[in-house]
XYZ file of C-alpha atoms in Angstrom:
684
model
C 2.563 21.545 16.263
C 2.563 19.590 12.998
C 4.126 16.512 14.558
C 2.189 13.640 16.081
C 3.623 11.235 18.626
C 3.283 7.469 18.738
C 3.090 5.217 21.780
C 6.873 4.822 21.743
C 7.369 8.596 21.741
C 4.978 8.860 24.679
C 7.059 6.342 26.614
C 10.220 8.347 25.956
C 8.544 11.657 26.843
C 7.210 10.129 30.058
C 10.674 8.862 30.979
C 12.215 12.229 30.120
C 9.698 13.951 32.390
C 10.588 11.617 35.273
C 14.273 12.139 34.535
C 13.911 15.910 34.648
C 11.982 15.760 37.933
C 14.617 13.571 39.597
C 17.584 15.356 38.016
C 16.566 18.955 38.702
C 14.021 18.603 41.501
C 11.269 21.062 42.312
C 10.669 24.154 40.204
C 12.891 24.559 37.143
C 14.783 27.815 36.991
C 15.594 29.421 33.650
C 19.076 27.889 33.451
C 17.784 24.462 34.303
C 14.950 24.767 31.776
C 17.560 25.570 29.141
C 19.621 22.526 30.118
C 16.510 20.336 30.060
C 15.638 21.692 26.611
C 19.071 20.753 25.302
C 18.760 17.299 26.870
C 15.351 16.679 25.301
C 16.587 18.066 21.990
C 19.391 15.519 21.875
C 16.936 12.803 22.886
C 14.597 13.842 20.044
C 17.419 13.710 17.495
C 18.291 10.169 18.536
C 14.626 9.168 18.306
C 14.322 10.572 14.803
C 17.276 8.520 13.656
C 15.417 5.285 14.408
C 11.994 6.177 13.013
C 10.435 3.809 10.496
C 8.007 6.325 8.958
C 9.739 9.697 8.477
C 7.600 10.838 5.537
C 3.805 11.244 5.720
C 3.359 12.288 2.094
C 3.567 16.064 2.680
C 6.887 17.683 1.870
C 6.364 20.684 4.173
C 5.862 18.375 7.179
C 8.958 16.420 6.178
C 11.032 19.622 6.263
C 9.746 20.468 9.749
C 10.724 16.951 10.760
C 14.250 17.373 9.338
C 14.647 20.774 11.007
C 14.856 18.929 14.325
C 17.919 17.110 12.980
C 19.578 20.151 11.399
C 17.871 23.467 12.333
C 20.245 25.637 10.259
C 20.030 23.664 7.054
C 16.234 23.250 7.065
C 15.358 26.640 8.552
C 12.362 28.651 7.345
C 8.842 27.948 6.173
C 8.575 25.457 3.334
C 7.397 26.863 -0.012
C 6.477 24.484 -2.792
C 8.649 24.949 -5.866
C 11.225 26.947 -3.916
C 12.545 24.549 -1.297
C 14.054 21.194 -2.162
C 14.870 18.611 0.485
C 18.127 16.708 -0.047
C 18.515 14.121 2.701
C 20.915 11.725 1.010
C 23.473 12.230 3.788
C 20.916 12.050 6.616
C 18.888 8.935 5.927
C 18.860 5.704 3.994
C 15.645 4.209 2.705
C 14.856 1.309 0.372
C 11.496 -0.072 -0.661
C 10.674 -3.459 0.828
C 10.617 -5.343 -2.444
C 14.243 -4.319 -3.167
C 15.736 -5.770 0.020
C 17.626 -9.062 -0.217
C 19.164 -11.588 2.172
C 22.799 -12.705 1.966
C 21.844 -15.510 -0.411
C 20.072 -13.092 -2.750
C 16.515 -14.157 -1.933
C 13.953 -11.431 -1.116
C 13.834 -10.366 2.528
C 10.058 -9.866 2.349
C 7.605 -12.354 0.831
C 5.139 -11.434 -1.898
C 1.974 -9.597 -0.941
C -1.341 -9.761 -2.747
C -4.465 -7.631 -2.416
C -7.999 -8.519 -3.508
C -11.112 -6.390 -3.859
C -14.346 -7.938 -2.560
C -17.198 -5.931 -4.127
C -20.584 -6.576 -2.533
C -24.086 -5.272 -3.232
C -26.247 -3.705 -0.521
C -29.624 -5.242 0.279
C -32.725 -3.197 -0.523
C -33.122 -2.070 3.093
C -29.419 -1.199 3.397
C -29.512 0.753 0.131
C -32.530 2.726 1.363
C -30.785 3.590 4.614
C -27.625 4.559 2.718
C -29.476 6.957 0.425
C -31.419 8.515 3.317
C -28.369 9.134 5.525
C -26.269 10.325 2.569
C -28.978 12.823 1.632
C -29.002 14.089 5.248
C -25.205 14.438 5.147
C -25.358 16.309 1.814
C -27.979 18.738 3.099
C -26.011 19.427 6.257
C -22.852 20.000 4.203
C -24.740 22.612 2.160
C -25.969 24.305 5.339
C -22.436 24.254 6.763
C -21.172 26.080 3.661
C -23.365 29.027 4.670
C -21.713 29.391 8.078
C -19.565 32.480 8.513
C -16.947 30.798 10.720
C -14.488 28.778 8.628
C -13.369 26.829 11.678
C -16.913 25.863 12.624
C -17.605 24.944 8.996
C -14.630 22.552 9.093
C -15.786 21.049 12.400
C -19.312 20.365 11.104
C -17.849 18.914 7.892
C -15.601 16.638 9.942
C -18.572 15.408 12.009
C -20.626 14.693 8.876
C -17.699 12.865 7.292
C -17.377 10.583 10.312
C -21.127 9.917 10.192
C -20.859 8.889 6.527
C -17.906 6.616 7.250
C -19.832 4.912 10.041
C -22.719 4.439 7.613
C -20.363 2.485 5.351
C -18.918 0.570 8.313
C -21.872 -1.419 9.716
C -25.583 -1.140 10.637
C -24.514 -1.221 14.286
C -22.112 1.712 13.891
C -24.544 3.999 12.059
C -27.422 3.143 14.397
C -25.387 3.898 17.519
C -23.985 7.090 15.960
C -27.423 8.424 14.961
C -28.783 7.546 18.386
C -25.973 9.320 20.266
C -26.126 12.363 17.973
C -29.894 12.675 18.403
C -29.618 12.368 22.206
C -26.815 14.942 22.483
C -28.608 17.450 20.247
C -31.821 16.970 22.234
C -29.915 17.720 25.423
C -28.547 20.883 23.864
C -31.989 21.915 22.590
C -33.501 21.507 26.047
C -30.637 23.429 27.643
C -30.872 26.306 25.157
C -34.649 26.579 25.585
C -34.323 26.760 29.372
C -31.413 29.146 29.347
C -32.312 31.516 26.543
C -36.143 31.377 26.698
C -37.323 33.539 23.770
C -33.988 33.977 21.981
C -33.721 31.858 18.832
C -30.138 32.344 17.617
C -27.907 29.563 18.936
C -24.401 30.335 20.204
C -21.511 28.382 18.749
C -20.794 25.244 20.810
C -17.506 24.892 22.619
C -15.873 22.497 20.140
C -12.461 22.239 18.435
C -12.256 24.179 15.155
C -10.731 22.382 12.176
C -9.156 23.780 9.030
C -8.215 21.592 6.053
C -4.624 21.390 7.359
C -5.904 20.280 10.771
C -7.927 17.488 9.165
C -4.894 16.397 7.126
C -2.826 16.237 10.321
C -5.576 14.343 12.127
C -5.324 11.574 9.513
C -1.842 10.778 10.856
C -2.774 11.001 14.546
C -2.730 7.932 16.826
C -5.967 5.966 16.906
C -6.687 6.822 20.547
C -6.464 10.556 19.798
C -8.738 10.226 16.751
C -11.325 8.290 18.767
C -11.340 10.955 21.479
C -11.825 13.814 18.998
C -14.516 11.940 17.061
C -16.508 11.227 20.215
C -16.274 14.881 21.203
C -17.289 16.312 17.814
C -19.503 13.906 15.876
C -22.392 13.931 18.366
C -22.488 17.697 18.945
C -21.295 19.605 15.865
C -24.267 20.938 13.892
C -24.883 23.557 11.216
C -28.160 24.609 12.875
C -28.108 28.325 13.693
C -31.531 28.672 15.317
C -33.666 26.641 17.686
C -36.124 25.968 14.870
C -33.371 24.562 12.609
C -32.112 22.398 15.450
C -35.615 21.009 16.045
C -35.930 20.117 12.346
C -32.555 18.327 12.383
C -33.512 16.331 15.485
C -36.770 15.264 13.840
C -34.818 14.089 10.781
C -32.387 12.183 13.005
C -35.307 10.375 14.669
C -36.481 9.148 11.259
C -33.012 7.991 10.281
C -32.494 6.309 13.657
C -35.755 4.369 13.185
C -34.629 3.239 9.707
C -31.230 2.153 11.064
C -32.912 0.249 13.904
C -35.083 -1.684 11.421
C -32.043 -2.637 9.313
C -30.122 -3.638 12.437
C -32.947 -5.830 13.754
C -33.550 -7.426 10.348
C -30.173 -9.135 10.492
C -29.441 -8.144 6.876
C -25.787 -7.215 6.582
C -24.242 -8.026 3.204
C -20.819 -6.823 4.314
C -20.749 -9.243 7.234
C -22.007 -12.031 4.971
C -19.015 -11.477 2.655
C -16.586 -11.711 5.581
C -18.310 -14.816 6.963
C -18.170 -16.439 3.522
C -14.443 -15.685 3.234
C -13.754 -17.164 6.662
C -15.687 -20.344 5.913
C -14.852 -21.081 2.270
C -11.574 -19.393 1.320
C -8.747 -21.928 0.982
C -6.187 -19.531 2.500
C -8.239 -19.019 5.656
C -9.106 -22.662 6.290
C -6.187 -25.043 5.747
C -7.140 -28.711 5.818
C -3.866 -29.726 7.493
C -3.171 -26.773 9.798
C -6.787 -25.884 10.599
C -7.884 -22.251 10.721
C -5.177 -19.745 9.783
C -4.695 -16.680 11.950
C -6.494 -13.605 10.636
C -6.392 -9.860 11.351
C -9.579 -7.850 10.682
C -9.281 -4.037 10.652
C -12.199 -1.712 11.285
C -12.310 2.029 11.964
C -15.006 2.276 14.630
C -15.429 0.867 18.128
C -19.120 0.013 17.579
C -18.219 -2.093 14.542
C -15.371 -3.711 16.450
C -17.722 -4.848 19.227
C -20.239 -6.002 16.612
C -17.629 -8.080 14.746
C -16.262 -9.511 17.982
C -19.673 -10.899 18.862
C -20.503 -12.170 15.361
C -17.128 -13.839 14.695
C -17.179 -15.517 18.120
C -20.661 -16.867 17.321
C -19.518 -18.026 13.883
C -16.517 -19.907 15.286
C -18.436 -21.213 18.297
C -15.592 -20.367 20.701
C -15.384 -16.814 22.095
C -11.818 -17.360 23.314
C -10.669 -17.603 19.680
C -11.306 -13.874 19.111
C -9.358 -10.981 20.685
C -9.588 -7.217 20.108
C -7.327 -4.150 20.153
C -8.677 -0.593 20.155
C -7.535 2.903 21.092
C -9.193 2.815 24.514
C -6.837 0.081 25.743
C -3.671 0.838 27.675
C -0.357 0.072 26.053
C 0.244 -2.904 28.357
C -3.161 -4.381 27.476
C -2.420 -4.117 23.759
C 0.922 -5.865 24.232
C -0.769 -8.670 26.178
C -3.320 -9.189 23.384
C -0.535 -9.096 20.791
C 1.348 -11.826 22.694
C -1.781 -13.992 22.997
C -2.486 -13.660 19.279
C 1.089 -14.591 18.380
C 1.614 -17.481 20.784
C -1.710 -18.973 21.912
C -2.941 -21.630 19.435
C -6.517 -21.130 20.669
C -6.561 -17.481 19.475
C -7.107 -17.307 15.715
C -8.775 -13.932 14.963
C -7.758 -10.407 15.954
C -10.303 -7.619 15.385
C -8.676 -4.214 15.667
C -8.958 -0.526 14.977
C -5.924 1.375 13.726
C -4.510 1.241 17.259
C -3.093 -2.120 16.108
C -1.364 -0.340 13.243
C 0.894 1.586 15.641
C 4.077 -0.282 16.496
C 2.525 -3.742 16.925
C 3.992 -6.863 15.341
C 1.309 -9.168 13.920
C 3.349 -11.203 11.426
C 2.238 -14.406 13.157
C -0.652 -13.986 10.700
C -0.316 -13.636 6.946
C -4.011 -12.924 6.256
C -5.767 -9.585 6.698
C -9.188 -8.109 5.927
C -9.934 -4.397 5.679
C -13.530 -4.475 6.873
C -13.484 -0.666 6.737
C -11.327 1.139 4.196
C -9.386 4.122 5.589
C -9.744 7.527 3.921
C -6.015 8.081 4.367
C -4.003 5.860 1.955
C -1.084 5.893 4.414
C -3.229 3.731 6.685
C -3.530 1.038 4.011
C 0.220 0.498 3.914
C 0.512 0.869 7.693
C -2.054 -1.882 8.227
C -0.520 -4.183 5.622
C 2.867 -3.602 7.234
C 1.660 -5.228 10.475
C 1.831 -8.637 8.794
C 4.211 -7.925 5.892
C 7.419 -7.495 7.876
C 10.803 -9.083 8.536
C 10.347 -12.676 9.699
C 7.221 -13.295 7.627
C 7.652 -16.478 5.565
C 4.227 -16.792 3.937
C 2.726 -14.865 1.040
C 0.592 -12.107 2.584
C -3.032 -11.786 1.458
C -5.276 -8.748 1.977
C -8.992 -8.544 1.202
C -10.615 -5.097 0.890
C -14.399 -5.060 1.353
C -16.088 -2.309 -0.662
C -19.669 -1.581 -1.730
C -18.935 -0.375 -5.266
C -22.455 0.922 -5.849
C -22.141 3.590 -3.131
C -20.731 7.029 -3.922
C -17.506 6.731 -1.954
C -17.341 3.038 -2.873
C -17.168 3.993 -6.542
C -14.023 6.062 -5.930
C -12.399 3.417 -3.749
C -13.234 0.641 -6.197
C -11.546 2.642 -8.954
C -8.526 3.146 -6.683
C -8.228 -0.538 -5.773
C -8.588 -1.710 -9.375
C -5.925 0.729 -10.545
C -3.723 -0.206 -7.593
C -3.852 -3.885 -8.541
C -2.869 -3.130 -12.153
C 0.136 -1.078 -11.026
C 1.071 -3.667 -8.384
C 1.422 -6.338 -11.034
C 3.398 -4.030 -13.331
C 5.759 -2.781 -10.586
C 6.205 -6.029 -8.599
C 4.210 -4.805 -5.628
C 6.319 -1.692 -5.033
C 3.357 0.659 -5.417
C 2.422 -0.018 -1.760
C 5.610 1.711 -0.608
C 4.616 5.104 -2.060
C 0.855 4.850 -1.624
C 0.744 7.675 0.910
C 2.554 10.070 -1.467
C 0.320 9.582 -4.497
C -2.562 11.867 -3.514
C -0.723 15.160 -3.009
C -2.614 17.355 -5.482
C -6.059 16.048 -4.492
C -6.098 14.210 -1.125
C -8.169 11.032 -1.160
C -10.328 12.350 1.690
C -11.403 15.344 -0.402
C -12.181 13.134 -3.404
C -14.416 10.942 -1.255
C -16.241 13.932 0.253
C -16.825 15.298 -3.255
C -18.221 11.925 -4.303
C -20.661 11.965 -1.375
C -21.890 15.489 -2.125
C -22.025 15.424 -5.927
C -21.491 11.788 -6.898
C -24.843 11.509 -8.725
C -23.565 13.855 -11.459
C -21.844 12.088 -14.404
C -19.335 14.933 -14.884
C -18.235 14.688 -11.257
C -17.851 10.908 -11.495
C -15.703 11.299 -14.606
C -13.536 13.937 -12.900
C -13.053 11.737 -9.818
C -12.075 8.751 -11.968
C -9.535 10.905 -13.817
C -8.067 12.158 -10.510
C -7.576 8.602 -9.267
C -6.051 7.493 -12.589
C -3.642 10.444 -12.598
C -2.588 9.765 -8.996
C -1.741 6.170 -9.879
C -0.147 6.882 -13.248
C 2.582 4.310 -13.763
C 5.318 6.740 -14.726
C 4.502 8.957 -11.752
C 4.639 5.974 -9.408
C 7.968 4.917 -10.899
C 9.406 8.422 -10.393
C 8.259 8.403 -6.769
C 9.879 5.016 -6.207
C 13.168 6.261 -7.617
C 13.078 9.423 -5.508
C 12.224 7.526 -2.321
C 14.833 4.786 -2.854
C 17.720 6.907 -1.658
C 20.109 3.986 -1.057
C 20.410 2.776 -4.635
C 23.993 1.585 -4.297
C 24.674 -2.015 -3.245
C 27.375 -3.461 -1.018
C 30.462 -4.908 -2.619
C 31.245 -8.612 -2.271
C 34.127 -7.828 0.092
C 31.868 -5.787 2.392
C 29.245 -8.521 2.408
C 31.795 -11.181 3.412
C 33.240 -8.900 6.105
C 29.762 -8.252 7.454
C 29.013 -11.983 7.536
C 32.262 -12.667 9.409
C 31.365 -10.038 12.016
C 27.902 -11.556 12.451
C 29.296 -15.088 12.753
C 31.906 -13.933 15.289
C 29.192 -12.271 17.384
C 27.066 -15.426 17.175
C 29.991 -17.587 18.340
C 30.559 -15.386 21.403
C 26.985 -15.420 22.657
C 25.520 -18.075 24.909
C 24.969 -21.058 22.658
C 21.311 -21.984 22.006
C 22.026 -25.645 22.802
C 22.853 -24.834 26.440
C 19.774 -22.618 26.860
C 17.620 -25.339 25.320
C 18.997 -28.191 27.425
C 18.647 -26.182 30.636
C 15.136 -24.919 29.882
C 13.705 -28.304 28.876
C 15.017 -29.937 32.055
C 14.085 -27.056 34.369
C 10.638 -26.461 32.832
C 9.633 -30.113 33.235
C 11.080 -30.089 36.763
C 8.727 -27.200 37.613
C 5.720 -29.111 36.286
C 5.496 -27.769 32.735
C 4.314 -29.796 29.752
C 6.392 -29.481 26.584
C 6.980 -31.690 23.535
C 8.961 -31.437 20.318
C 6.848 -30.857 17.200
C 9.543 -30.190 14.585
C 13.354 -30.481 14.943
C 14.393 -27.828 17.463
C 10.811 -26.462 17.730
C 8.543 -27.273 20.680
C 4.918 -26.867 21.713
C 4.082 -25.925 25.301
C 0.649 -27.216 26.240
C 0.771 -26.080 29.863
C 2.780 -23.460 31.761
C 2.579 -24.071 35.540
C 0.815 -21.492 37.652
C 3.976 -20.961 39.721
C 5.815 -19.650 36.633
C 2.931 -17.421 35.530
C 2.466 -16.015 39.032
C 6.186 -15.276 39.437
C 6.235 -13.569 36.020
C 3.351 -11.327 37.130
C 5.264 -10.437 40.298
C 8.390 -9.583 38.313
C 6.367 -7.456 35.890
C 9.088 -7.334 33.222
C 8.286 -7.753 29.547
C 5.237 -9.436 28.010
C 2.887 -11.585 30.044
C 3.688 -15.319 30.297
C 0.878 -17.274 28.642
C -0.662 -20.559 29.741
C 0.310 -22.249 26.460
C 2.537 -21.579 23.431
C 1.898 -22.941 19.970
C 5.624 -23.042 19.163
C 8.867 -22.016 20.846
C 12.473 -22.378 19.743
C 15.938 -21.540 21.017
C 17.754 -20.823 17.749
C 16.825 -17.800 15.618
C 16.883 -19.596 12.240
C 14.140 -21.896 13.578
C 11.672 -19.096 14.363
C 10.003 -19.534 10.986
C 9.461 -22.797 9.157
C 7.598 -23.101 5.836
C 3.986 -24.055 6.410
C 4.381 -24.086 10.195
C 3.426 -21.567 12.915
C 5.981 -18.938 13.854
C 7.852 -19.820 17.037
C 8.483 -17.605 20.054
C 12.236 -17.122 20.448
C 13.265 -18.191 23.969
C 16.475 -16.431 24.940
C 17.883 -14.466 27.904
C 15.471 -11.600 28.520
C 12.311 -13.513 27.627
C 10.090 -13.638 30.742
C 9.382 -17.364 30.358
C 13.100 -18.234 30.552
C 13.943 -15.560 33.130
C 11.128 -16.670 35.431
C 12.134 -20.330 35.107
C 15.716 -19.421 36.044
C 14.428 -17.360 38.967
C 12.427 -20.267 40.408
C 15.247 -22.787 39.921
C 17.687 -20.474 41.696
C 15.260 -19.989 44.550
C 14.717 -23.713 45.060
C 18.231 -25.064 44.389
C 20.681 -22.281 45.192
C 22.442 -24.455 47.773
C 23.475 -26.905 45.033
C 24.983 -24.094 42.971
C 27.017 -22.927 45.945
C 28.817 -26.278 45.994
C 30.185 -25.673 42.498
C 30.977 -28.322 39.890
C 33.979 -30.395 38.780
C 34.861 -30.238 35.070
C 37.711 -31.804 33.099
C 39.831 -30.034 30.486
C 40.624 -32.830 27.954
C 43.436 -30.736 26.402
C 45.412 -30.548 29.687
C 47.567 -33.678 30.271
C 48.526 -32.578 33.798
C 46.834 -33.415 37.087
C 46.998 -30.010 38.788
C 43.676 -28.557 39.935
C 42.597 -25.156 38.581
C 39.731 -22.993 39.781
C 37.403 -21.262 37.336
C 35.481 -18.240 38.593
C 32.997 -16.016 36.819
C 32.563 -12.310 37.444
C 29.138 -10.805 36.889
C 28.950 -7.199 35.718
C 25.451 -5.678 35.878
C 23.821 -2.303 35.283
C 20.509 -1.649 37.017
C 17.885 0.990 36.291
C 17.223 3.326 39.203
C 13.480 2.893 38.667
C 12.271 -0.172 40.607
C 10.236 -2.996 39.072
C 6.765 -3.963 40.296
C 8.202 -6.235 42.975
C 10.374 -3.301 44.225
C 13.546 -4.961 42.967
C 16.000 -3.122 40.746
C 15.372 -3.531 37.017
C 18.306 -5.212 35.253
C 19.067 -3.512 31.921
C 22.532 -4.908 31.060
C 24.576 -7.883 32.201
C 27.917 -9.383 31.189
C 29.827 -12.404 32.495
C 33.645 -12.635 32.484
C 35.637 -15.802 33.308
C 38.864 -15.871 35.343
C 41.048 -18.936 35.988
C 43.473 -19.426 38.923
C 46.002 -22.275 38.952
C 47.527 -24.058 41.956
C 50.391 -21.540 42.120
C 47.948 -18.599 42.351
C 48.511 -17.337 38.820
C 45.494 -15.543 37.374
C 44.535 -15.398 33.693
C 41.596 -14.361 31.538
C 39.799 -17.620 30.652
C 38.074 -16.225 27.549
C 34.425 -15.688 26.752
C 33.161 -19.271 27.236
C 35.839 -21.707 28.483
C 33.247 -24.237 29.688
C 32.470 -25.122 26.071
C 35.794 -27.003 25.897
C 35.298 -28.897 29.171
C 33.344 -32.054 29.982
C 31.662 -33.281 33.178
C 33.942 -35.251 35.517
C 33.371 -38.946 36.169
C 32.825 -40.324 39.675
C 36.452 -41.560 39.852
C 37.783 -38.178 38.764
C 35.666 -36.382 41.350
C 36.952 -38.736 44.058
C 40.555 -38.053 42.976
C 40.283 -34.351 43.663
C 38.415 -34.540 46.954
C 40.379 -33.001 49.898
């Protein structure tokens, strides 16, 4: 129950469900349920071995996680100070900044974070104080509730309301409006149903303890959005009809204040972002034009608001795309591909749904428009652009109103974080989620909201943040997390390089893929030109290719244009240039092009070709055949064809006497095309 699943886990679980239905059929008897349990258990163990985020900062959850790998060794309930978790033989982990390439250069580029402190306007400050006072009063009323679960639910709803207040005028206005409308509906229902009775029954809502709220911090964005929508508009500390009427009246006043701020157009937070996008040298390059940018927010209302305002600022709505938890997985992947490959798309506005298994390292700039209350989210967001393949220094701007109560705590955190980042070469990001174990950041921020006007509370909060980011403590965490401290010997490194070079020599050479694709793509009506050596820009993909790709339904969607493509992996990234899409077997653009060429010119292929082996001085004719070995998934693709999941090609040569031999992995590399005279000499 402690574990949360990501999109990838959901895919696997969905496939396992289909597998069980087809394998067992109908109702599962006890024996078959046992067999299915063992099957899924083995599947889970394999999944855990490839996870990128095994530790969420809580040791007891980590032990539950490891119990799935070794139930006997990690059996029993975790008790702090009693249990120790030794996983040195189960996992290997190194912090990003310690990883090196073969030549000794860092695998990951440098990353820098900046704090953008802005001051609220007079109207915004008035709204902030009014809503915060409402939240404080409701927290105090919630403390008087007898039900601990209901108390936690009301506290969660008030926390979300405060976070939306800090997000944008649009978000707080819409939230107050929806909350007022839902509570009015409940008031009317209770009056009609209960007539003279005044005591309100508890609403049918999820009940949250502190542990539940901690777990919810690590939940997928779509799940968080669903729970927030269910709770924030309905959870109230009102116990009587009279108390509910008073709260609704207060919400009407706050809603009117939020409407006035919204209509005034005053939004200092947006002004800071607009200024960054227009004046910052990193965001606007004189040679390359506008750099690609990722903007993270926490709320759907703010996302829609930013989408509209950024599109207006840039003057071209097609330059802005969005990702949020309400989108299907396929839609998110399509937006991700557009952001990476379409030169006309420059800004991605996203909720934390884009922090779950999505690769955004086409950009190296990011803005946290809303700061998450879970420090794990900070690193997760930064990791979307700071990943393998990134060649540029990554820059992150955190927008914070330092004069607000929660802003004071976060400003202290960000300032301290920057000091430790410089002292520890950026490694502090790798253990950020494990720093607030004694006092979770969420609880510190709630305390600041409720009692932040008191100097003693402010001093205590500052001390808690300083202690969490104490340099020696951070260094100890880094040492404990860096389990793989040993390095490879020189002999092992050379052996590994030889294996990699041997594998590269045996694969289909990029030159042949490139020469085929360029010829075939132009033949089909595509427009492509070389921009840098070995790197090309596609300005137009023919409709026939895009339509066929949609029919095939395999992999990401084929776009109408690509900023850069390449055929050799080392050319994917070039200093100061856009990242290129790697075109190789399996990419839908290449596969669809091959599909159309085969359809239109299969008769030519059936005739075969005449090649000459320059190392053979004889004149005898030999025949070269290839054998295709394929494995197909039983589940059909969209076009009802079988889905190809593995394919190998083997070459066999037969001489004039009928002798058969293995021709090797790629014999055609040693041959050359025959001349007209040579072709005539071998005609029947």
